[in-house]
Amino acid sequence: MKTLIAAIALVLATPVMAQESPAALAELAVQQFNDAHSRLEAAESAPDRVKALTGVVRAYEDGLEAMRSGLRQVSLRESELSREFTDESGQYAQLLGVLIGMKPDASPEALVHPNGPLGQARAGMLVASVAPAVQAEVEDMRIRLEEVQILRELQSEALETLSQGLQDVQQARTDLSQAMSDRTDLPRRFTMDPERIKTLIDSSETLEAFASGLAVMDVVDGIAPMPAMEPGTWEAPVPGRPLRGFEEADAAGVKRPGWLWATRPLSLVTTPWPATVRYKGPFLDYGNVIILEPGNDLLLILAGLDEVYGDVGAVIPAGTAVGLMGGASPDLDDFVKNATQGTGASLSETLYIEVREGGRPVNPERWFAGGPL
C-alpha cells in the first residue's frame, strides 16, 4: 500500500488535481486505520481499558470518515477524466492520425518533395514546429491514462484495509459496551434510590419537569457541588452538524430549548467535561437519555441515543463514553457504494443536546467551544 500511495502522489501531483488529492486522503485513512488497529491490540492490556477502547472507537470513526472522503474523491476524479476523454475523443482521433502520418518512412520517394528541395525544407520546418505540441498532447494523455489506472488500483487496494476496519470498529464498540458494564473503579458522589427515580419519571410529563426534579434532589439530599468551569470550553459530544438551533421551530412548529445534532450511525458519544451521571435510560419520546452534571446547578442532557453507559451517581472524566447512536453498521459493498456516490448512511441519526442552568434551559452555544459547527 505504501508503494502504491507513493506512486499515486507522484502521478497526481499535476495542476489538474484538487488540493486534497485522493492519494493524500487515502494515505490519511490508512494511517488512521493502522493507528486504530494498534490501539485495539494494546487495549487488551491497558490499565484503563474503557479509556483505551474509547480512543480506539474514535480513531476508527476518523479513519472511516477519511476513507469515505478518499473513495468519494477517487470516484469524482475518475468520472472527471472519463468525461474529458469523451469530450476530447475527436481531438485524440486527429492526434492519432497525425502520429500515424508522422511515422518514419525512409523510401526514396518519401525523401523527394514534389516542390523540390525548397518544399522539402519547408515541410521539415513545419513538422519540426508541430512535433513539440503533438508530443505535449501525447504526454498529457499518457499521464491521464496512468492516473485512471492508478485510481482504480487505489480503490481496489483500499478495500482490504476498509474491510478489516469495519470489522474492528464493530468489535471495539462491543468491547467498549462490555467494559463499561464491568467498570467499578469510578468515584461516586451519591447513590440514587431507583424507586425515587421511577417516581420522578412517572410524575414528569416533560423533560424539563424531570430535569428540574433532579436539581431539587441535589438541594434536598445536600449533594456536594462539582467544581466550577469556564463557559465556551466544551467540545461537541459527537462529530456531526446542527440541524436545528436553540428554540428553533421544526416542521411542525414545535420549539425545543436545545440543539438537534445530526450524526453518523453508531457514532460514539462522550462527555465534554468531568461530570456526575444523574440519570440514564429511556424517557418519554426522547429515546435513551443520559443527564450529566458537569458543574454545580448545571445539567447537560443528551437524548436520542441507542445505548447509554455509566452508573447513576458515578463521576466520570472528560472524554468518557456515555453512549452510542443508533443505526446499522454498513457492509463493505454498501460503504463503498455510498462513499463513491455520496449517498447513504451519512448523517442519518439525531442527538438532542440541552443545557440547563439553575433549572432553566440556556443556549448550548454558551458552553460549547465555537458554538454550533
XYZ file of C-alpha atoms in Angstrom, residues 113 115-130:
17
model
C 9.233 16.601 -52.166
C 8.137 21.111 -54.991
C 11.809 20.215 -54.882
C 14.425 20.857 -52.184
C 12.795 24.125 -51.002
C 9.476 22.385 -50.455
C 11.246 19.582 -48.670
C 12.906 22.077 -46.321
C 9.652 23.900 -45.626
C 7.870 20.623 -44.884
C 10.631 19.665 -42.494
C 10.327 23.009 -40.681
C 6.544 22.580 -40.409
C 6.866 19.093 -38.936
C 9.535 20.330 -36.529
C 7.242 23.117 -35.294
C 4.265 20.764 -34.857
